[in-house]
Coordinates of C-alpha atoms and ligand atoms in Angstrom, one line a residue:
M377 CA 0.0 0.0 0.0
Q378 CA 1.2 3.5 -0.8
K379 CA 2.0 5.8 2.1
I380 CA -0.7 8.2 3.3
E381 CA 0.4 11.9 3.2
V382 CA -1.4 14.9 4.5
V383 CA -0.7 17.8 2.2
P384 CA -1.8 21.1 3.8
S385 CA -3.4 23.6 1.4
L386 CA -2.1 27.0 2.1
L387 CA -5.4 28.6 0.9
S388 CA -6.7 28.5 4.5
A389 CA -3.5 29.7 6.1
D390 CA -3.0 33.2 7.6
F391 CA -1.8 35.0 4.5
A392 CA -0.3 37.7 6.6
N393 CA 2.0 35.1 8.2
L394 CA 2.8 32.5 5.6
T395 CA 6.3 31.7 6.8
R396 CA 5.1 31.1 10.3
E397 CA 2.3 28.9 9.0
I398 CA 4.7 26.9 6.9
R399 CA 7.0 26.3 10.0
K400 CA 4.0 24.7 11.7
V401 CA 3.4 22.4 8.8
E402 CA 7.1 21.4 8.8
R403 CA 7.0 20.8 12.6
A404 CA 4.1 18.5 12.1
G405 CA 6.3 16.4 9.8
C406 CA 4.6 17.1 6.4
R407 CA 6.8 17.0 3.4
K408 CA 4.5 18.7 0.8
I409 CA 2.4 21.7 0.6
H410 CA -0.5 22.4 -1.8
L411 CA -0.7 25.8 -3.4
D412 CA -4.0 26.8 -5.0
V413 CA -3.8 29.3 -7.9
M414 CA -7.1 30.7 -9.0
D415 CA -7.7 33.2 -11.8
G416 CA -11.3 34.4 -11.5
H417 CA -12.2 32.8 -14.8
F418 CA -11.8 29.0 -14.6
V419 CA -13.1 29.4 -11.0
P420 CA -14.9 32.4 -9.6
N421 CA -12.3 33.1 -7.0
I422 CA -8.8 34.8 -7.2
S423 CA -6.0 33.6 -5.0
I424 CA -2.2 33.7 -5.3
G425 CA 0.2 33.7 -8.2
P426 CA 3.9 33.0 -8.9
A427 CA 5.1 36.0 -7.0
V428 CA 3.9 34.7 -3.7
I429 CA 5.1 31.2 -4.4
K430 CA 8.5 32.6 -5.2
A431 CA 8.6 34.5 -2.0
I432 CA 7.8 31.5 0.2
R433 CA 10.2 29.2 -1.8
K434 CA 13.1 31.1 -0.1
H435 CA 11.9 30.0 3.3
T436 CA 11.2 26.3 3.0
H437 CA 12.4 23.0 1.5
L438 CA 8.9 21.6 1.4
Y439 CA 7.8 20.0 -1.9
F440 CA 5.5 22.5 -3.7
Q441 CA 2.4 21.0 -5.3
T442 CA 0.9 23.8 -7.4
H443 CA -2.8 23.4 -8.3
L444 CA -3.6 25.6 -11.3
M445 CA -7.3 26.5 -11.5
V446 CA -6.7 28.9 -14.4
E447 CA -7.8 29.2 -18.0
H448 CA -5.1 28.2 -20.4
P449 CA -2.5 27.2 -17.9
E450 CA 0.0 26.5 -20.7
R451 CA 0.8 30.2 -20.6
Y452 CA 2.1 30.0 -17.0
I453 CA 4.0 26.7 -16.7
N454 CA 7.4 28.4 -17.0
D455 CA 6.5 31.0 -14.4
F456 CA 5.5 28.4 -11.9
K457 CA 8.6 26.4 -12.5
E458 CA 10.7 29.6 -12.0
A459 CA 8.7 30.3 -8.8
G460 CA 9.9 27.0 -7.4
S461 CA 7.0 24.5 -8.0
D462 CA 8.0 20.8 -7.9
C463 CA 4.7 19.5 -9.3
I464 CA 2.0 21.2 -11.4
I465 CA -1.5 20.0 -11.3
I466 CA -3.8 21.1 -14.2
H467 CA -7.4 20.6 -15.2
E468 CA -8.0 19.2 -18.7
E469 CA -10.9 21.4 -19.5
A470 CA -8.8 24.5 -18.9
C471 CA -6.1 23.6 -21.5
R472 CA -6.1 24.4 -25.2
D473 CA -4.0 21.2 -25.7
F474 CA -3.9 19.1 -22.6
R475 CA -1.2 16.6 -23.9
R476 CA 1.1 19.4 -24.9
T477 CA 0.7 21.1 -21.6
V478 CA 1.6 17.9 -19.7
G479 CA 4.6 17.6 -22.1
K480 CA 5.7 21.1 -21.2
I481 CA 5.5 20.4 -17.5
K482 CA 7.5 17.1 -17.8
K483 CA 10.1 18.7 -20.1
L484 CA 10.9 21.2 -17.4
G485 CA 11.6 18.3 -15.0
L486 CA 8.5 18.8 -12.9
E487 CA 5.9 16.3 -11.9
A488 CA 2.5 16.6 -13.5
G489 CA -0.9 15.9 -12.0
I490 CA -4.4 16.0 -13.4
A491 CA -7.3 17.3 -11.4
L492 CA -10.8 16.0 -12.0
R493 CA -13.7 18.2 -11.0
P494 CA -16.7 16.4 -9.4
K495 CA -18.4 16.1 -12.8
T496 CA -15.4 15.2 -14.8
S497 CA -15.2 11.6 -15.7
V498 CA -12.3 9.3 -14.8
D499 CA -12.2 8.5 -18.5
T500 CA -10.5 11.8 -19.1
I501 CA -7.2 10.3 -18.0
K502 CA -7.4 7.1 -20.0
D503 CA -5.0 8.1 -22.9
I504 CA -2.5 10.1 -20.9
I505 CA -2.3 8.2 -17.6
Q506 CA 1.2 6.8 -18.4
E507 CA 2.6 10.3 -18.4
M508 CA 1.0 11.5 -15.2
D509 CA 2.6 11.5 -11.7
M510 CA -0.6 11.9 -9.8
V511 CA -4.4 12.1 -10.1
L512 CA -6.3 14.6 -8.0
I513 CA -10.0 13.9 -7.3
M514 CA -11.8 17.1 -6.5
T515 CA -14.2 16.3 -3.7
V516 CA -15.8 19.8 -3.8
E517 CA -16.4 22.1 -6.8
P518 CA -13.1 24.0 -7.1
G519 CA -12.8 27.6 -6.2
F520 CA -13.1 28.0 -2.4
G521 CA -11.7 26.5 0.7
G522 CA -13.9 25.4 3.6
Q523 CA -16.7 23.7 1.6
A524 CA -18.4 20.5 2.6
F525 CA -17.0 17.2 1.2
I526 CA -19.3 15.9 -1.6
K527 CA -20.9 12.7 -0.3
G528 CA -20.4 9.7 -2.6
S529 CA -17.0 10.9 -3.9
E530 CA -15.6 7.7 -2.5
N531 CA -17.1 5.9 -5.5
K532 CA -15.1 8.0 -7.9
I533 CA -11.9 7.3 -5.8
R534 CA -12.6 3.6 -6.0
R535 CA -13.2 3.8 -9.7
T536 CA -10.0 5.6 -10.2
K537 CA -8.1 3.1 -8.1
S538 CA -9.4 0.1 -10.1
F539 CA -8.7 2.0 -13.3
L540 CA -5.0 2.6 -12.3
E541 CA -4.7 -1.0 -11.2
E542 CA -6.1 -2.2 -14.6
K543 CA -3.5 0.0 -16.4
K544 CA -0.8 -1.1 -14.0
V545 CA 0.0 2.5 -13.2
K546 CA 1.3 3.1 -9.7
I547 CA 0.7 6.8 -9.0
P548 CA -0.9 8.4 -5.9
I549 CA -4.6 9.4 -5.8
G550 CA -5.0 12.7 -4.1
V551 CA -8.3 14.1 -2.8
D552 CA -9.0 17.8 -2.6
G553 CA -11.9 19.6 -0.9
G554 CA -13.7 19.1 2.4
I555 CA -11.1 16.7 3.8
S556 CA -11.8 16.7 7.5
F557 CA -11.4 14.4 10.5
Q558 CA -14.6 12.7 9.4
S559 CA -14.0 12.4 5.7
A560 CA -10.3 11.4 5.9
P561 CA -10.9 7.7 6.9
L562 CA -13.6 7.4 4.2
V563 CA -11.3 8.6 1.4
V564 CA -8.4 6.5 2.5
K565 CA -10.5 3.4 2.7
A566 CA -11.6 4.1 -0.9
G567 CA -8.0 4.4 -2.1
A568 CA -6.8 8.0 -1.7
T569 CA -3.2 8.5 -0.5
Y570 CA -2.6 12.2 -0.6
L571 CA -5.1 14.1 1.6
I572 CA -5.1 17.8 0.6
A573 CA -6.6 19.7 3.5
G574 CA -7.0 23.5 4.1
N575 CA -9.6 24.3 6.6
A576 CA -9.1 21.2 8.7
V577 CA -5.4 22.0 9.0
F578 CA -5.3 25.7 9.5
T579 CA -8.4 26.2 11.8
G580 CA -7.0 26.1 15.3
D581 CA -3.8 24.2 16.3
V582 CA -2.0 23.2 13.0
V583 CA 0.3 20.6 14.5
K584 CA -2.5 18.9 16.5
N585 CA -4.8 19.0 13.5
I586 CA -2.3 17.3 11.2
K587 CA -1.6 14.7 13.8
K588 CA -5.3 14.0 14.2
L589 CA -5.8 13.8 10.4
Y590 CA -3.1 11.2 10.2
Q591 CA -4.6 9.3 13.1
N592 CA -8.1 9.3 11.7
A593 CA -6.8 8.4 8.2
S594 CA -5.1 5.3 9.5
G595 CA -8.1 4.4 11.5
D596 CA -6.4 4.7 14.9
Ligands
LIG1016 C1 -10.5 24.2 -3.6 C2 -9.0 24.0 -3.5 C3 -8.6 23.3 -2.3 C4 -8.9 24.0 -1.0 C5 -9.2 22.9 -0.1 O1 -10.8 24.7 -4.9 O2 -8.5 23.3 -4.7 O3 -7.2 22.9 -2.4 O4 -7.9 24.7 -0.5 O5 -9.7 23.5 1.1 P1 -10.5 22.7 2.2 O6 -9.7 21.6 2.7 O7 -10.8 23.8 3.2 O8 -11.8 22.2 1.5
LIG1017 ZN1 -6.4 22.5 -4.6

């Protein structure tokens, strides 16, 4: 079985104290952080861009998983590489040419992930899965932190897991949106290994929250 990892989403952190928030995540033993980029077009909300990522890159060695919720992400791949991303996750619907965009990410030496919105079929990945480094199942409609986990998402995670097994592709399945102390064990049971969590991590005591997410995820 692949190792479970809690990947805090910085979207719910205190934006006035990002370095301090990152220290807490490091102290809790996390190795990755999830960075949500929103453009007000692909999703209604606007968040951070490469300048902020570049600024925090100087203060941490954490692995940067950058989730691009932007129209035509191919325009910005270089910028996010320059800013210090280790992995870029894109949505197929947002790209002019999805395959080329994945190629661009890989050519720069970065890992590539595909994010599936709740209504986007697992079939979207069928012709490109060999080139991907991770699949991200959105368990809320992308755009905002703090939303409720969409019930029944476990089925999609299960379908993705069997699909990957069928294709003999060993890559992690991430889940993003509404991951809480309650939903964590459900998604892990269904086959998720990366638990992206914003609100559940940054509301209250960050170190304690991450510890509890790990405990609940492993069924302790
Ligand atoms: C939602 C973002 C998520 C978000 C998750 O569009 O992609 O990464 O930060 O936040 P929570 O865990 O609060 O649902
Ligand atoms: Zn995200």
